[in-house]
PDB file of C-alpha atoms in Angstrom:
ATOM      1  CA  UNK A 293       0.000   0.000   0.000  1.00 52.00           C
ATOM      2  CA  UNK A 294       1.197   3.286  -0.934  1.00 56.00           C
ATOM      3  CA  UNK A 295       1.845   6.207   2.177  1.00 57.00           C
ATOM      4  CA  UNK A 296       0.675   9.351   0.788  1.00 56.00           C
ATOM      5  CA  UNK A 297       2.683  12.714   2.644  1.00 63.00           C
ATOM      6  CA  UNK A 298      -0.634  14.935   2.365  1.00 79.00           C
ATOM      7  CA  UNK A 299      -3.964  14.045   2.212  1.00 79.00           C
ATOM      8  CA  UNK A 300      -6.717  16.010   2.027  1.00 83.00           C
ATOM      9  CA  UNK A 301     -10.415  15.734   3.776  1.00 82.00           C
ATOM     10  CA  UNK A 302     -13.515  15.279   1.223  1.00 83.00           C
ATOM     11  CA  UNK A 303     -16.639  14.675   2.705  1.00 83.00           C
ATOM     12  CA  UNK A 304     -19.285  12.568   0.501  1.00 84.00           C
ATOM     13  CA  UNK A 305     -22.391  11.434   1.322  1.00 88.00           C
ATOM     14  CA  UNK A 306     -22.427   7.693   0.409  1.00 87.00           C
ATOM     15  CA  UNK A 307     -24.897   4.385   0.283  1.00 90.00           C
ATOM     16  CA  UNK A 308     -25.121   2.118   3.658  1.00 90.00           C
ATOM     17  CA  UNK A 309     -24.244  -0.874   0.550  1.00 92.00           C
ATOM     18  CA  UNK A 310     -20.780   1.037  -0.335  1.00 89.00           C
ATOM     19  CA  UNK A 311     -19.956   2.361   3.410  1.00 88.00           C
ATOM     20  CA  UNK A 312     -20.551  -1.563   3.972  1.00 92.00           C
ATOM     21  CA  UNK A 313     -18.279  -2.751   1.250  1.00 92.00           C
ATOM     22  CA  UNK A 314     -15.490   0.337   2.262  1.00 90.00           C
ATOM     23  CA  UNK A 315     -15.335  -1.161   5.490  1.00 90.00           C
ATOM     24  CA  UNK A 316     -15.283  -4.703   4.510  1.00 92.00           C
ATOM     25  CA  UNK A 317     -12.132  -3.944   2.244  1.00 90.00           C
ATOM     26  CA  UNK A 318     -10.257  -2.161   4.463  1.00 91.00           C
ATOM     27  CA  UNK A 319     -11.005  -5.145   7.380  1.00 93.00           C
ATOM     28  CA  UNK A 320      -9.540  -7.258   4.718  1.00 91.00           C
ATOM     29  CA  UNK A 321      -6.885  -5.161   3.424  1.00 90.00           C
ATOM     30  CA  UNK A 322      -5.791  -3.978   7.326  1.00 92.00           C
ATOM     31  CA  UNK A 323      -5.833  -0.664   6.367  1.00 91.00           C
ATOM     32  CA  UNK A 324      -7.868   2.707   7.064  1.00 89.00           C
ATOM     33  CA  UNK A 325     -11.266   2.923   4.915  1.00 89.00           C
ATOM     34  CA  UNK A 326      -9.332   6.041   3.168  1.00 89.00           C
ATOM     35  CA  UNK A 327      -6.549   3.985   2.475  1.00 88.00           C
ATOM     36  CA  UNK A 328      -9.287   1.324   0.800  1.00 88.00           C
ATOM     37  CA  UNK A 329     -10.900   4.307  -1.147  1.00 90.00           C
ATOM     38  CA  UNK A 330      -7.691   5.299  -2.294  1.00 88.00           C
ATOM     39  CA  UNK A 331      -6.886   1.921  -3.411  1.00 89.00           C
ATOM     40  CA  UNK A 332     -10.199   1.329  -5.232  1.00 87.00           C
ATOM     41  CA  UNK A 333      -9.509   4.229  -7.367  1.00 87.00           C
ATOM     42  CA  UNK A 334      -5.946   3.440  -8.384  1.00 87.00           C
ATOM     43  CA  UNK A 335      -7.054  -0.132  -9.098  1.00 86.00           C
ATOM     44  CA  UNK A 336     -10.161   1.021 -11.320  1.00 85.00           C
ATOM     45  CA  UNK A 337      -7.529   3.611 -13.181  1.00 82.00           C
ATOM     46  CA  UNK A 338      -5.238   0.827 -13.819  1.00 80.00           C
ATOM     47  CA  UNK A 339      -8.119  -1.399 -14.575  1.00 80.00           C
ATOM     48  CA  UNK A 340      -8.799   0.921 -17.295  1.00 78.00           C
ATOM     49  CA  UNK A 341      -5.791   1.676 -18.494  1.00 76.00           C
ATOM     50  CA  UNK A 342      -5.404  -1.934 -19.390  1.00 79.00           C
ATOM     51  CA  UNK A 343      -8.660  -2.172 -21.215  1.00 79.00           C
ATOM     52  CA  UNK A 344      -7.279   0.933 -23.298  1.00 81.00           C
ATOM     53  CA  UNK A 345      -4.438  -1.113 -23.814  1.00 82.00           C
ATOM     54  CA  UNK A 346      -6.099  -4.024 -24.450  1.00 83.00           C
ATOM     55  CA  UNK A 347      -8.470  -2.057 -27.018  1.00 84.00           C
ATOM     56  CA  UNK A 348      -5.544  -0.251 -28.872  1.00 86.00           C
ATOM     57  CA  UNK A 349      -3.375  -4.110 -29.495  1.00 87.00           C
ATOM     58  CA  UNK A 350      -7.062  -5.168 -30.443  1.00 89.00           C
ATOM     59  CA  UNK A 351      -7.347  -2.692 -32.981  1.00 90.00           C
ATOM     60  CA  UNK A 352      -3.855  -2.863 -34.490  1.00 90.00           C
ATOM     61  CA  UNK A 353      -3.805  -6.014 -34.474  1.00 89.00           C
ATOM     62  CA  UNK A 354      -6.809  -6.078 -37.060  1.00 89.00           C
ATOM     63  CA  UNK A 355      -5.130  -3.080 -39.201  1.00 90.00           C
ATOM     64  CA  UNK A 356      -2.340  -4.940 -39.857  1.00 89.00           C
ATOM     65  CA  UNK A 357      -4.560  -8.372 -40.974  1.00 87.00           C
ATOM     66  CA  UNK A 358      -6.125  -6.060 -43.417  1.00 87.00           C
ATOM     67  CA  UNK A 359      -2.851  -4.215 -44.296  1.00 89.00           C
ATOM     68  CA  UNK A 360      -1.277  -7.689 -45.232  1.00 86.00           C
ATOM     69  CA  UNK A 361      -3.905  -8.397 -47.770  1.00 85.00           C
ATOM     70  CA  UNK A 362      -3.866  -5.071 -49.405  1.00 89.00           C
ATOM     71  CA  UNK A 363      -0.031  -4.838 -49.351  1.00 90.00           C
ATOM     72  CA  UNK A 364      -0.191  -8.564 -50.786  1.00 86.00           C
ATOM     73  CA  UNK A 365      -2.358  -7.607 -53.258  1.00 89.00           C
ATOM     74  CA  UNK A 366      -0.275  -4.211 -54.213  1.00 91.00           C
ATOM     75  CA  UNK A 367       2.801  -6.084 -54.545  1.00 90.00           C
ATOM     76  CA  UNK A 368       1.346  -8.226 -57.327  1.00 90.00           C
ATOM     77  CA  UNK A 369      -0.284  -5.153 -59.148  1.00 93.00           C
ATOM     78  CA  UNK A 370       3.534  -3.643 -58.644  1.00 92.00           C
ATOM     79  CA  UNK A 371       5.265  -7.002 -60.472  1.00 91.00           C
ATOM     80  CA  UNK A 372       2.459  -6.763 -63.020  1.00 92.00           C
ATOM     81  CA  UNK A 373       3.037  -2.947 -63.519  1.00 93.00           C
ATOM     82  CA  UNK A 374       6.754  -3.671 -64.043  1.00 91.00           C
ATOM     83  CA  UNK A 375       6.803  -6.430 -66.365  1.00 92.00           C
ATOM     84  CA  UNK A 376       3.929  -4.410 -68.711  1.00 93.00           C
ATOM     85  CA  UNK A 377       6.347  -1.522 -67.871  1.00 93.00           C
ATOM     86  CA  UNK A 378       9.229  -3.344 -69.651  1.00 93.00           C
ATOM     87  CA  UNK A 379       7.590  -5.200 -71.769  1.00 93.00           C
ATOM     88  CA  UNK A 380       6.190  -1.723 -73.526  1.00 93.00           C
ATOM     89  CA  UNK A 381       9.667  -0.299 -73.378  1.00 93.00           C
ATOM     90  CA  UNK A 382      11.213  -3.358 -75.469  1.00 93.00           C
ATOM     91  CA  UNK A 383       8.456  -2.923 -78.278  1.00 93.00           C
ATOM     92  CA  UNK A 384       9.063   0.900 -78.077  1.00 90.00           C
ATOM     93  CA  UNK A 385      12.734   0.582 -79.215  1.00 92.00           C
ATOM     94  CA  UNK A 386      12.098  -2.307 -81.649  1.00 90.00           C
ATOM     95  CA  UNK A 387       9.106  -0.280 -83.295  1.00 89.00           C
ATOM     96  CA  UNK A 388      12.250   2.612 -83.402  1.00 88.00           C
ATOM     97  CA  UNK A 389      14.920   0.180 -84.594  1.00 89.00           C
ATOM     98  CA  UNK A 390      12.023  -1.126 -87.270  1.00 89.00           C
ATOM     99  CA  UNK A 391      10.777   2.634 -88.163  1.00 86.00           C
ATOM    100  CA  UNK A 392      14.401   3.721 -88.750  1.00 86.00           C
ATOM    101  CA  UNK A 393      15.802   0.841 -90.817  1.00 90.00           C
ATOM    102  CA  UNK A 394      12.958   1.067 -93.096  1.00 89.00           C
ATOM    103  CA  UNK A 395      13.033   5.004 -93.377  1.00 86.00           C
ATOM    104  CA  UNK A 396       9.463   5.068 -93.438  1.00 84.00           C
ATOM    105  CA  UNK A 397       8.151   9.005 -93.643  1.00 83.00           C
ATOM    106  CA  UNK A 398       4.670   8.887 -91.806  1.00 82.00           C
ATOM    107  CA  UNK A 399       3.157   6.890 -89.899  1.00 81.00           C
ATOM    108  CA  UNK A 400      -0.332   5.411 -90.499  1.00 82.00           C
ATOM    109  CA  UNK A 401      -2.541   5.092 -87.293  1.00 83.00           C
ATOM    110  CA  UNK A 402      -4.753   2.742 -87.050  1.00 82.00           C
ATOM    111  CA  UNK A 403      -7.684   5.203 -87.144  1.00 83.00           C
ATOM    112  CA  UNK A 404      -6.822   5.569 -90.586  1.00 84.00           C
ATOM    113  CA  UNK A 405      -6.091   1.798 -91.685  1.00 84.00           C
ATOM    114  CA  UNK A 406      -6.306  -1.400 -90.163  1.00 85.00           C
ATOM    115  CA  UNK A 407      -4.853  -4.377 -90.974  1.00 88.00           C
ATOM    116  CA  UNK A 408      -6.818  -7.640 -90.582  1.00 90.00           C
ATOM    117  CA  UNK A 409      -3.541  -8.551 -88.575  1.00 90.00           C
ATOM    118  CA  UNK A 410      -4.143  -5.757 -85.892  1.00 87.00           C
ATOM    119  CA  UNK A 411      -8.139  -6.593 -85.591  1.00 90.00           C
ATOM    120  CA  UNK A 412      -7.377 -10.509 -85.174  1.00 93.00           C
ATOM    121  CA  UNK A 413      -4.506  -9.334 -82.251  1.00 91.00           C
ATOM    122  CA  UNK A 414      -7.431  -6.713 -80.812  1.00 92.00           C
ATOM    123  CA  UNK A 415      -9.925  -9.082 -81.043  1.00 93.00           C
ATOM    124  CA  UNK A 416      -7.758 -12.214 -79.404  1.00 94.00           C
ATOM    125  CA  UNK A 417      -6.389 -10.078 -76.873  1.00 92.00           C
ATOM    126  CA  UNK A 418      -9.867  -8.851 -76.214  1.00 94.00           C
ATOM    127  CA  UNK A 419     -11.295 -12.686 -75.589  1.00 95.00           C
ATOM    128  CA  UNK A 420      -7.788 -13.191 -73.308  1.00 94.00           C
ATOM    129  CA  UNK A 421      -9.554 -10.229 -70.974  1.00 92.00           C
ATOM    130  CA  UNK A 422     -12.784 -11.667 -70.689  1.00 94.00           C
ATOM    131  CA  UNK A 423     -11.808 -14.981 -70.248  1.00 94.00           C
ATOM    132  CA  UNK A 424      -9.417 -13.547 -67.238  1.00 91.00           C
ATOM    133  CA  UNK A 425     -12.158 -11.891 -65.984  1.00 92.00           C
ATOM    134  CA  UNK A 426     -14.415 -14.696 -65.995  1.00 94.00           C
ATOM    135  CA  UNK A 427     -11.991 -16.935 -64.033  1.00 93.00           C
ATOM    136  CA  UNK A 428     -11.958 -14.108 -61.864  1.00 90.00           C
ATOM    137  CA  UNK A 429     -15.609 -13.829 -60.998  1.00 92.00           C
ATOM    138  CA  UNK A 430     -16.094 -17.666 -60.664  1.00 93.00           C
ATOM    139  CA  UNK A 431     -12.906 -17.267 -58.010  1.00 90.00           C
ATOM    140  CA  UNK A 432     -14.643 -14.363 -56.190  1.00 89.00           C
ATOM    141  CA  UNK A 433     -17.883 -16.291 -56.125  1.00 91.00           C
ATOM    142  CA  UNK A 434     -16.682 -19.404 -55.205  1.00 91.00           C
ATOM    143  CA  UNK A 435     -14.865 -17.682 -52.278  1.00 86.00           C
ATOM    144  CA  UNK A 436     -17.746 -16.016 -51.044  1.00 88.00           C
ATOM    145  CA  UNK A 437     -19.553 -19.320 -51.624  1.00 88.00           C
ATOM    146  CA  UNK A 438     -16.994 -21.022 -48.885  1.00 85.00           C
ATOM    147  CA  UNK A 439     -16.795 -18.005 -46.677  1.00 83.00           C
ATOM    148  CA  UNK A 440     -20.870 -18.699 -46.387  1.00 84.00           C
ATOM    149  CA  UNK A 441     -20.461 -22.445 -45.942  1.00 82.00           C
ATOM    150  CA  UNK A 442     -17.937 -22.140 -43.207  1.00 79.00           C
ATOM    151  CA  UNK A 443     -20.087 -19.114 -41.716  1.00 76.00           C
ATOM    152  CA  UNK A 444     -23.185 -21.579 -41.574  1.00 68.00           C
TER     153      UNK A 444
END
């Protein structure tokens, strides 16, 4: 039990029930009924202090789950982003290297002309997408499908 140097006098008007229970503690505890007050409040502030504690590891705890999976998920966008990334930058200086060697003047955009070439790559690269994407969607649904399962 802690001695404190200075106390001061507060007078309170209380319930016979927690006069009862003062007394008890400080039978208990051998000590004066302000010593048991005294006591009762450090314990509660420490009680709660904990809980705070408690609360805060809690909560952090359950940021960093859902930081995993995002950071998980941001590192494969990141690999993706620099393959495409050097991927476009190897066709860039071929389509140089192949524009230069054949000094070709202008260039003809496919607004202007398209080759059946270019509308059998959009068109294949277009089915590659949706295919993706349907794998995808039967992933996320089959998930969700097993989340509710185990949930049940």
């Amino acid at each position: 039990m802690k001695l404190r140097a200075t106390k001061q006098r507060l007078h309170v008007r209380l319930a016979p029930g927690t006069i009862e229970k003062i007394q008890t503690i400080a039978d208990e505890k051998h000590v004066s009924q302000a010593d048991a007050i005294t006591e009762a409040i450090d314990h509660f502030y420490a009680d709660r202090d904990e809980k705070y504690v408690v609360f805060k590891d809690m909560i952090s705890d359950l940021m960093d789950e859902k930081l995993a999976t995002m950071q998980d998920k941001l590192h494969r966008i990141q690999v993706t982003g620099n393959v495409v990334d050097r991927d476009t930058k190897i066709l860039l200086e071929f389509m140089n290297h192949y524009y230069l060697i054949n000094e070709f003047k202008d260039l003809i955009t496919t607004e202007k002309y398209k080759t059946n070439g270019m509308q059998q790559a959009e068109d294949l690269i277009q089915k590659r997408i949706h295919k993706h994407r349907q794998k995808k969607l039967d992933y996320e649904k089959r998930k969700e499908q097993k989340q509710q399962g185990s949930e049940a």
